Short mmCIF file of C-alpha atoms in Angstrom, two decimals:
data_model
loop_
_atom_site.label_atom_id
_atom_site.label_comp_id
_atom_site.label_asym_id
_atom_site.label_seq_id
_atom_site.Cartn_x
_atom_site.Cartn_y
_atom_site.Cartn_z
CA ASP N 28 20.77 38.32 45.70
CA ILE N 29 20.92 34.80 47.03
CA GLN N 30 24.00 32.90 45.90
CA MET N 31 23.74 29.16 45.26
CA THR N 32 26.91 27.01 45.49
CA GLN N 33 27.08 23.45 44.41
CA SER N 34 29.61 20.82 45.36
CA PRO N 35 31.39 19.16 43.92
CA SER N 36 31.75 20.96 40.62
CA SER N 37 32.34 17.56 38.99
CA LEU N 38 32.51 14.01 39.97
CA SER N 39 33.13 10.61 38.50
CA ALA N 40 31.03 7.58 39.29
CA SER N 41 30.13 4.20 38.00
CA VAL N 42 26.85 2.65 36.95
CA GLY N 43 25.11 1.39 40.04
CA ASP N 44 26.77 3.87 42.40
CA ARG N 45 24.88 6.00 44.90
CA VAL N 46 25.67 9.63 44.21
CA THR N 47 24.96 12.80 46.27
CA ILE N 48 25.23 16.37 45.03
CA THR N 49 25.05 19.28 47.46
CA CYS N 50 23.68 22.81 47.00
CA ARG N 51 24.12 25.51 49.59
CA ALA N 52 22.26 28.81 49.68
CA SER N 53 23.85 32.05 50.98
CA GLN N 54 20.87 32.54 53.25
CA SER N 55 17.87 30.48 54.29
CA ILE N 56 15.46 29.63 51.44
CA SER N 57 13.20 27.37 53.44
CA SER N 58 12.45 24.49 51.03
CA TYR N 59 12.15 26.51 47.85
CA LEU N 60 14.82 24.70 45.94
CA ASN N 61 14.60 22.93 42.58
CA TRP N 62 16.96 20.50 40.75
CA TYR N 63 17.46 20.22 37.00
CA GLN N 64 19.36 17.75 34.76
CA GLN N 65 20.92 18.92 31.59
CA LYS N 66 22.51 16.72 28.88
CA PRO N 67 24.81 18.10 26.19
CA GLY N 68 23.01 20.10 23.56
CA LYS N 69 19.68 19.79 25.37
CA ALA N 70 17.48 21.99 27.46
CA PRO N 71 17.45 21.52 31.25
CA LYS N 72 14.86 19.04 32.58
CA LEU N 73 13.10 19.52 35.98
CA LEU N 74 13.81 16.64 38.33
CA ILE N 75 12.83 17.83 41.75
CA TYR N 76 10.85 20.84 43.01
CA ALA N 77 10.29 22.25 46.47
CA ALA N 78 13.39 20.38 47.70
CA SER N 79 11.89 16.97 47.71
CA SER N 80 8.93 16.61 45.34
CA LEU N 81 9.57 14.41 42.34
CA GLN N 82 8.47 15.87 39.06
CA SER N 83 6.01 13.69 37.15
CA GLY N 84 7.80 11.12 34.99
CA VAL N 85 11.13 11.35 36.76
CA PRO N 86 12.46 7.92 37.95
CA SER N 87 12.20 7.25 41.69
CA ARG N 88 16.00 6.73 41.95
CA PHE N 89 16.22 10.57 42.07
CA SER N 90 15.46 12.13 45.42
CA GLY N 91 15.94 15.52 47.06
CA SER N 92 16.22 16.64 50.66
CA GLY N 93 17.10 19.59 52.83
CA SER N 94 15.77 22.89 54.03
CA GLY N 95 17.18 26.19 55.14
CA THR N 96 20.49 26.55 53.44
CA ASP N 97 21.67 22.99 52.73
CA PHE N 98 20.21 20.69 50.16
CA THR N 99 21.08 17.39 48.50
CA LEU N 100 20.16 15.59 45.32
CA THR N 101 20.69 11.82 45.55
CA ILE N 102 20.68 9.27 42.76
CA SER N 103 20.29 5.87 44.40
CA SER N 104 21.69 3.70 41.65
CA LEU N 105 23.28 5.48 38.73
CA GLN N 106 22.09 4.50 35.29
CA PRO N 107 23.94 5.26 31.99
CA GLU N 108 21.44 7.94 31.05
CA ASP N 109 22.10 9.85 34.32
CA PHE N 110 25.51 11.14 33.27
CA ALA N 111 24.79 14.82 32.81
CA THR N 112 25.16 18.16 34.52
CA TYR N 113 22.86 19.03 37.42
CA TYR N 114 21.78 22.47 38.56
CA CYS N 115 20.04 23.71 41.67
CA GLN N 116 17.82 26.79 41.60
CA GLN N 117 16.21 28.87 44.38
CA SER N 118 12.80 30.51 44.22
CA TYR N 119 12.55 31.92 47.70
CA SER N 120 13.81 35.38 46.96
CA THR N 121 13.11 36.61 43.46
CA PRO N 122 13.90 38.46 41.39
CA PRO N 123 16.42 37.31 40.49
CA VAL N 124 15.97 33.60 40.09
CA THR N 125 19.39 32.15 40.75
CA PHE N 126 21.00 28.84 39.81
CA GLY N 127 23.99 27.03 41.18
CA GLN N 128 27.04 26.72 38.91
CA GLY N 129 26.34 23.13 38.07
CA THR N 130 27.80 19.70 38.93
CA ARG N 131 29.04 17.64 36.02
CA LEU N 132 28.56 13.86 36.63
CA GLU N 133 30.93 11.79 34.53
CA ILE N 134 31.45 8.12 33.96
CA LYS N 135 34.39 6.64 35.90
CA GLN U 20 1.27 19.09 27.25
CA VAL U 21 3.04 22.35 26.71
CA GLN U 22 5.40 22.63 23.78
CA LEU U 23 7.71 25.56 23.26
CA VAL U 24 9.37 25.85 19.86
CA GLN U 25 12.01 28.52 19.40
CA SER U 26 13.30 30.32 16.33
CA GLY U 27 16.51 29.33 14.63
CA ALA U 28 20.14 30.23 15.27
CA GLU U 29 21.37 33.77 14.72
CA VAL U 30 24.71 35.40 13.91
CA LYS U 31 25.04 39.05 14.79
CA LYS U 32 27.71 41.68 14.81
CA PRO U 33 28.66 43.56 17.95
CA GLY U 34 26.28 46.48 18.55
CA ALA U 35 23.42 44.85 16.74
CA SER U 36 20.13 43.53 18.24
CA VAL U 37 18.61 40.05 18.13
CA LYS U 38 15.10 38.91 18.58
CA VAL U 39 14.37 35.29 19.57
CA SER U 40 10.85 33.92 19.45
CA CYS U 41 9.13 31.08 21.33
CA LYS U 42 5.92 29.58 19.89
CA VAL U 43 3.57 27.95 22.43
CA SER U 44 1.36 25.01 21.64
CA GLY U 45 -0.81 22.86 23.90
CA TYR U 46 -1.74 25.87 25.96
CA THR U 47 -2.38 29.52 25.25
CA LEU U 48 0.38 32.02 26.15
CA THR U 49 -2.03 33.74 28.59
CA GLU U 50 -2.11 30.60 30.67
CA LEU U 51 1.70 30.50 31.02
CA SER U 52 4.41 32.57 32.75
CA MET U 53 7.16 32.73 30.17
CA HIS U 54 10.75 33.47 31.17
CA TRP U 55 14.08 33.51 29.48
CA VAL U 56 17.27 31.81 30.58
CA ARG U 57 20.61 31.91 28.82
CA GLN U 58 23.68 29.69 28.83
CA ALA U 59 27.07 30.82 27.52
CA PRO U 60 29.25 28.08 25.99
CA GLY U 61 30.47 25.73 28.65
CA LYS U 62 28.82 27.85 31.41
CA GLY U 63 25.86 27.64 33.71
CA LEU U 64 22.30 28.89 33.54
CA GLU U 65 21.56 32.58 33.84
CA TRP U 66 18.06 33.97 34.34
CA MET U 67 17.29 37.01 32.26
CA GLY U 68 13.65 37.83 33.15
CA GLY U 69 10.05 36.95 32.61
CA PHE U 70 6.47 37.55 33.30
CA ASP U 71 5.39 37.85 36.97
CA PRO U 72 1.71 36.76 37.18
CA GLU U 73 1.39 38.23 40.67
CA ASP U 74 2.17 41.78 39.49
CA GLY U 75 1.06 41.29 35.90
CA GLU U 76 4.34 42.77 34.79
CA THR U 77 7.48 41.63 33.09
CA ILE U 78 10.55 41.65 35.33
CA TYR U 79 14.14 41.82 34.17
CA ALA U 80 17.40 40.78 35.76
CA GLN U 81 19.28 43.89 36.75
CA LYS U 82 22.20 42.88 34.55
CA PHE U 83 20.07 43.22 31.46
CA GLN U 84 17.95 46.22 32.37
CA GLY U 85 17.87 48.67 29.50
CA ARG U 86 19.10 46.13 27.00
CA VAL U 87 16.39 43.50 26.93
CA THR U 88 12.74 43.58 26.04
CA MET U 89 10.40 40.66 26.46
CA THR U 90 7.09 40.74 24.71
CA GLU U 91 4.10 38.45 24.16
CA ASP U 92 1.76 38.19 21.14
CA THR U 93 -1.34 36.47 22.43
CA SER U 94 -2.86 36.37 18.98
CA THR U 95 -0.18 33.90 17.86
CA ASP U 96 0.81 32.53 21.24
CA THR U 97 4.40 33.63 20.66
CA ALA U 98 6.75 35.09 23.28
CA SER U 99 9.79 37.05 22.18
CA MET U 100 13.00 38.30 23.71
CA GLU U 101 14.98 41.08 22.07
CA LEU U 102 18.48 41.89 23.27
CA SER U 103 20.21 45.01 22.01
CA SER U 104 23.75 46.43 21.94
CA LEU U 105 25.10 42.90 21.54
CA ARG U 106 28.69 42.10 22.57
CA SER U 107 30.80 38.97 22.29
CA GLU U 108 29.84 37.99 25.89
CA ASP U 109 26.22 37.64 24.73
CA THR U 110 27.13 34.68 22.69
CA ALA U 111 24.96 31.93 24.27
CA VAL U 112 22.06 29.59 23.90
CA TYR U 113 18.81 31.36 24.85
CA TYR U 114 15.96 29.32 26.26
CA CYS U 115 12.38 30.24 26.87
CA ALA U 116 10.89 28.39 29.84
CA HIS U 117 7.52 28.29 31.63
CA LEU U 118 7.70 29.23 35.29
CA ARG U 119 5.09 27.20 37.13
CA SER U 120 3.92 28.61 40.43
CA GLY U 121 2.76 26.40 43.25
CA TRP U 122 2.22 27.21 46.92
CA TYR U 123 3.64 30.47 48.14
CA LYS U 124 7.18 30.82 46.84
CA GLU U 125 7.23 27.55 45.03
CA HIS U 126 8.28 28.42 41.45
CA TYR U 127 10.02 26.17 38.99
CA PHE U 128 10.67 25.83 35.27
CA ASP U 129 8.83 22.81 34.07
CA TYR U 130 8.70 23.30 30.32
CA TRP U 131 11.60 24.56 28.18
CA GLY U 132 12.16 25.47 24.56
CA GLN U 133 14.86 23.71 22.62
CA GLY U 134 17.15 26.66 22.82
CA THR U 135 18.40 29.23 20.24
CA LEU U 136 22.14 29.81 19.69
CA VAL U 137 23.08 33.46 19.26
CA THR U 138 26.58 34.11 18.15
CA VAL U 139 27.97 37.60 18.35
CA SER U 140 31.03 38.01 16.19
CA SER U 141 32.59 40.67 13.95
#
């Protein structure tokens, strides 16, 4: 199974900051990497698919990049509603579908 | 627009079974690839299994093989997930989610149910 490792596990940032979250795969997954945002008590929400494609309706301050084993999710200017937990997920080698352990983004 | 509405919270004793349902609206169930993902309290997301449209079969994560059954009732557009031999570690929120397939290995969950809390406690 492909293991997905996110870093950091948590980070604190302020409104307006530029934030980057990293996801590393245990083997190459080409660009088959998706990002989700989850707020407390809510279902995850798809932000980015295929490493860099923005899901419809998602603000353009979110962007994704990377290929192979290393990927990043960038939020260009943090907004109050962006404080949440973010997960990456690979679809290159399934089953199983595997997720990263999550990155909790907190207000500084 | 796809909407997935799940059944309500459940409390079960160890050794029992639980069945969680997921009602589809906006599309028919036959147009969707429904999967199940769970999340233990304070933990990450764990894929349990779902329908593989390429094979036309339901696939399960190895961890749940023999304990989970996922079914679909196309007459009511309702997907269900039954987990048996429950233990305390199965306490989690269970989500149904549609797996959209794009080009080649491009698969992502674009619609999610609201989640169903299953508590396993004696």
